[in-house]
Amino acid sequence: MPERLRLVLPHSVMLLVSVALYWAATQIDTSGTGGRIGPDFWPKLVIGFMGLLCLYEIVKRLVVHNSVDATGLTGELERNPAEAVDPTMASAPVPEPEYPRLLWAGTALIVGYVVVVPWLGFFVTTALFLAAFMWLGGYRRPLAALAISGIGAFVLVVVFMRVAYISLPLGEGPFLSLSTALLALIGVK
């Protein structure tokens, strides 16, 4: 296979996938949206951006002949910068620390979120999740963590309910009452 075609093959496949996904998104029932954006809007928007990005990469690689990968600011650093000044400063590479317990704890938090969100509702579960994740990550300022998690959960409720029109789990019992009060506060009926 010619080199240029090999460079555009992954993007061409993804472009075909995005066309198929966009067609599937056109099959979403949009009746009864009442003049608001329907449930097909966000999938079509994301899939459209994916297709445009694939098209951009194909054109860049075929027409401009540019296949350089972005490596970031540190992509060229293969050795300690101090070695450039004094080669005797060379040191053995320090292995990156690994935290498997934190990884498993974070995974357990995510699974727990999925399990309890139907009962506690989106707002309460998200606020608890954010606070627990900050604590797990080493942030030990409880008042700040509570404020950040409460404000963060509220902002997410506003974005999902008022901007994206995505319905969220409201919870049961007292959590349903809290969720309903929050929705009334932001003007969602």
Short mmCIF file of C-alpha atoms in Angstrom, two decimals:
data_model
loop_
_atom_site.label_atom_id
_atom_site.label_comp_id
_atom_site.label_asym_id
_atom_site.label_seq_id
_atom_site.Cartn_x
_atom_site.Cartn_y
_atom_site.Cartn_z
CA MET A 1 0.00 0.00 0.00
CA PRO A 2 1.41 3.45 -0.88
CA GLU A 3 2.70 5.41 2.12
CA ARG A 4 0.28 8.34 1.70
CA LEU A 5 -2.74 6.04 1.54
CA ARG A 6 -1.51 4.17 4.60
CA LEU A 7 -1.35 7.48 6.47
CA VAL A 8 -4.98 8.35 5.67
CA LEU A 9 -6.47 4.87 6.15
CA PRO A 10 -7.38 5.25 9.86
CA HIS A 11 -8.98 8.65 9.23
CA SER A 12 -10.86 7.34 6.21
CA VAL A 13 -12.27 4.46 8.24
CA MET A 14 -13.30 6.86 11.02
CA LEU A 15 -14.90 9.16 8.44
CA LEU A 16 -17.00 6.23 7.18
CA VAL A 17 -17.89 5.36 10.79
CA SER A 18 -18.94 8.96 11.43
CA VAL A 19 -21.13 8.95 8.31
CA ALA A 20 -22.81 5.74 9.50
CA LEU A 21 -23.26 7.13 13.02
CA TYR A 22 -24.67 10.39 11.68
CA TRP A 23 -27.18 8.44 9.61
CA ALA A 24 -28.12 6.47 12.75
CA ALA A 25 -28.59 9.76 14.64
CA THR A 26 -31.03 10.94 11.96
CA GLN A 27 -33.24 7.99 12.96
CA ILE A 28 -33.74 9.37 16.50
CA ASP A 29 -37.38 10.33 17.09
CA THR A 30 -37.58 14.10 17.55
CA SER A 31 -41.34 14.46 17.72
CA GLY A 32 -42.70 16.40 20.66
CA THR A 33 -39.70 18.62 21.33
CA GLY A 34 -41.87 21.73 21.37
CA GLY A 35 -39.48 23.97 19.44
CA ARG A 36 -36.48 23.14 21.66
CA ILE A 37 -33.45 21.24 20.48
CA GLY A 38 -34.27 17.58 20.29
CA PRO A 39 -32.49 14.47 21.50
CA ASP A 40 -30.73 14.17 18.15
CA PHE A 41 -28.91 17.51 18.42
CA TRP A 42 -25.92 16.57 20.60
CA PRO A 43 -25.12 13.25 18.92
CA LYS A 44 -25.26 14.91 15.50
CA LEU A 45 -23.05 17.77 16.70
CA VAL A 46 -20.37 15.48 18.14
CA ILE A 47 -20.46 13.11 15.17
CA GLY A 48 -20.29 16.09 12.79
CA PHE A 49 -17.17 17.37 14.56
CA MET A 50 -15.66 13.89 14.38
CA GLY A 51 -16.28 13.75 10.62
CA LEU A 52 -14.84 17.24 10.09
CA LEU A 53 -11.73 16.35 12.07
CA CYS A 54 -11.25 13.20 9.98
CA LEU A 55 -11.69 15.20 6.78
CA TYR A 56 -9.16 17.76 8.01
CA GLU A 57 -6.60 15.03 8.74
CA ILE A 58 -7.15 13.38 5.35
CA VAL A 59 -6.67 16.68 3.50
CA LYS A 60 -3.65 17.57 5.63
CA ARG A 61 -1.98 14.27 4.87
CA LEU A 62 -2.87 14.07 1.15
CA VAL A 63 -2.71 17.67 -0.03
CA VAL A 64 -0.30 19.35 2.36
CA HIS A 65 1.79 16.17 2.79
CA ASN A 66 2.03 16.82 6.50
CA SER A 67 1.95 13.74 8.68
CA VAL A 68 3.86 15.08 11.66
CA ASP A 69 2.44 13.94 14.96
CA ALA A 70 2.07 16.45 17.77
CA THR A 71 4.41 15.56 20.61
CA GLY A 72 3.87 18.46 22.95
CA LEU A 73 6.45 20.61 24.66
CA THR A 74 8.34 17.72 26.21
CA GLY A 75 8.21 15.39 23.24
CA GLU A 76 11.80 16.09 22.28
CA LEU A 77 13.22 15.65 25.75
CA GLU A 78 14.89 12.27 25.85
CA ARG A 79 17.37 13.06 28.61
CA ASN A 80 17.79 15.21 31.67
CA PRO A 81 18.27 18.88 30.63
CA ALA A 82 21.03 19.18 33.25
CA GLU A 83 23.10 16.68 31.25
CA ALA A 84 23.42 19.23 28.44
CA VAL A 85 25.30 21.53 30.81
CA ASP A 86 27.37 18.88 32.63
CA PRO A 87 27.39 15.32 31.27
CA THR A 88 28.59 14.04 34.66
CA MET A 89 25.17 14.99 36.07
CA ALA A 90 23.62 12.00 34.30
CA SER A 91 21.48 9.99 36.64
CA ALA A 92 19.54 6.79 36.46
CA PRO A 93 15.94 7.29 35.41
CA VAL A 94 13.59 7.51 38.37
CA PRO A 95 10.61 5.21 37.93
CA GLU A 96 7.22 6.87 38.10
CA PRO A 97 5.36 5.99 41.30
CA GLU A 98 2.39 3.72 40.87
CA TYR A 99 -0.72 3.80 43.00
CA PRO A 100 -2.80 0.69 42.31
CA ARG A 101 -4.88 1.16 45.48
CA LEU A 102 -5.87 4.64 44.35
CA LEU A 103 -6.76 3.28 40.93
CA TRP A 104 -9.00 0.61 42.46
CA ALA A 105 -10.53 3.09 44.90
CA GLY A 106 -11.32 5.49 42.03
CA THR A 107 -12.85 2.65 40.05
CA ALA A 108 -14.94 1.67 43.08
CA LEU A 109 -16.13 5.29 43.41
CA ILE A 110 -17.27 5.30 39.79
CA VAL A 111 -19.07 1.95 40.15
CA GLY A 112 -20.64 3.18 43.40
CA TYR A 113 -21.82 6.33 41.62
CA VAL A 114 -23.58 4.28 38.96
CA VAL A 115 -25.21 2.06 41.59
CA VAL A 116 -26.55 4.79 43.91
CA VAL A 117 -27.51 7.55 41.46
CA PRO A 118 -31.06 6.19 40.93
CA TRP A 119 -31.76 6.45 44.70
CA LEU A 120 -29.85 9.59 45.68
CA GLY A 121 -30.43 11.50 42.46
CA PHE A 122 -27.91 13.18 40.18
CA PHE A 123 -27.19 16.26 42.30
CA VAL A 124 -26.53 14.51 45.63
CA THR A 125 -24.61 11.62 44.07
CA THR A 126 -22.46 13.95 41.97
CA ALA A 127 -21.68 16.21 44.93
CA LEU A 128 -20.70 13.20 47.07
CA PHE A 129 -18.67 11.72 44.20
CA LEU A 130 -16.75 14.95 43.61
CA ALA A 131 -15.98 15.38 47.31
CA ALA A 132 -14.89 11.74 47.68
CA PHE A 133 -12.75 11.90 44.55
CA MET A 134 -11.01 15.06 45.78
CA TRP A 135 -10.36 13.43 49.15
CA LEU A 136 -9.06 10.29 47.43
CA GLY A 137 -6.77 12.47 45.32
CA GLY A 138 -5.23 13.99 48.43
CA TYR A 139 -7.14 17.26 48.74
CA ARG A 140 -7.61 17.67 52.51
CA ARG A 141 -9.54 20.92 52.88
CA PRO A 142 -13.06 19.72 53.76
CA LEU A 143 -14.89 23.07 53.57
CA ALA A 144 -13.35 23.92 50.22
CA ALA A 145 -14.03 20.40 48.94
CA LEU A 146 -17.68 20.62 50.01
CA ALA A 147 -18.07 24.02 48.34
CA ILE A 148 -16.37 22.87 45.14
CA SER A 149 -18.39 19.65 44.96
CA GLY A 150 -21.70 21.39 45.69
CA ILE A 151 -21.09 24.17 43.16
CA GLY A 152 -19.73 21.66 40.62
CA ALA A 153 -22.77 19.40 40.96
CA PHE A 154 -25.12 22.39 40.66
CA VAL A 155 -23.34 23.66 37.53
CA LEU A 156 -23.61 20.20 35.97
CA VAL A 157 -27.34 20.08 36.75
CA VAL A 158 -27.79 23.48 35.07
CA VAL A 159 -25.76 22.48 32.01
CA PHE A 160 -27.52 19.13 31.55
CA MET A 161 -31.06 20.32 32.31
CA ARG A 162 -31.08 23.87 30.91
CA VAL A 163 -28.54 23.73 28.08
CA ALA A 164 -28.47 20.14 26.85
CA TYR A 165 -32.04 19.20 27.88
CA ILE A 166 -30.89 15.88 29.28
CA SER A 167 -33.11 14.43 31.98
CA LEU A 168 -31.28 13.31 35.08
CA PRO A 169 -32.16 10.83 37.83
CA LEU A 170 -34.03 12.70 40.56
CA GLY A 171 -33.68 10.14 43.33
CA GLU A 172 -36.25 8.81 45.75
CA GLY A 173 -37.80 10.02 49.00
CA PRO A 174 -36.18 13.16 50.41
CA PHE A 175 -33.68 13.21 47.56
CA LEU A 176 -36.54 13.51 45.07
CA SER A 177 -37.81 16.54 47.02
CA LEU A 178 -34.33 18.12 46.96
CA SER A 179 -33.94 17.48 43.22
CA THR A 180 -37.39 18.90 42.50
CA ALA A 181 -36.59 22.02 44.54
CA LEU A 182 -33.31 22.50 42.64
CA LEU A 183 -35.08 22.12 39.31
CA ALA A 184 -37.69 24.69 40.35
CA LEU A 185 -34.83 27.00 41.38
CA ILE A 186 -33.32 26.88 37.88
CA GLY A 187 -36.70 27.09 36.16
CA VAL A 188 -37.15 23.51 34.97
CA LYS A 189 -40.69 22.14 35.18
#
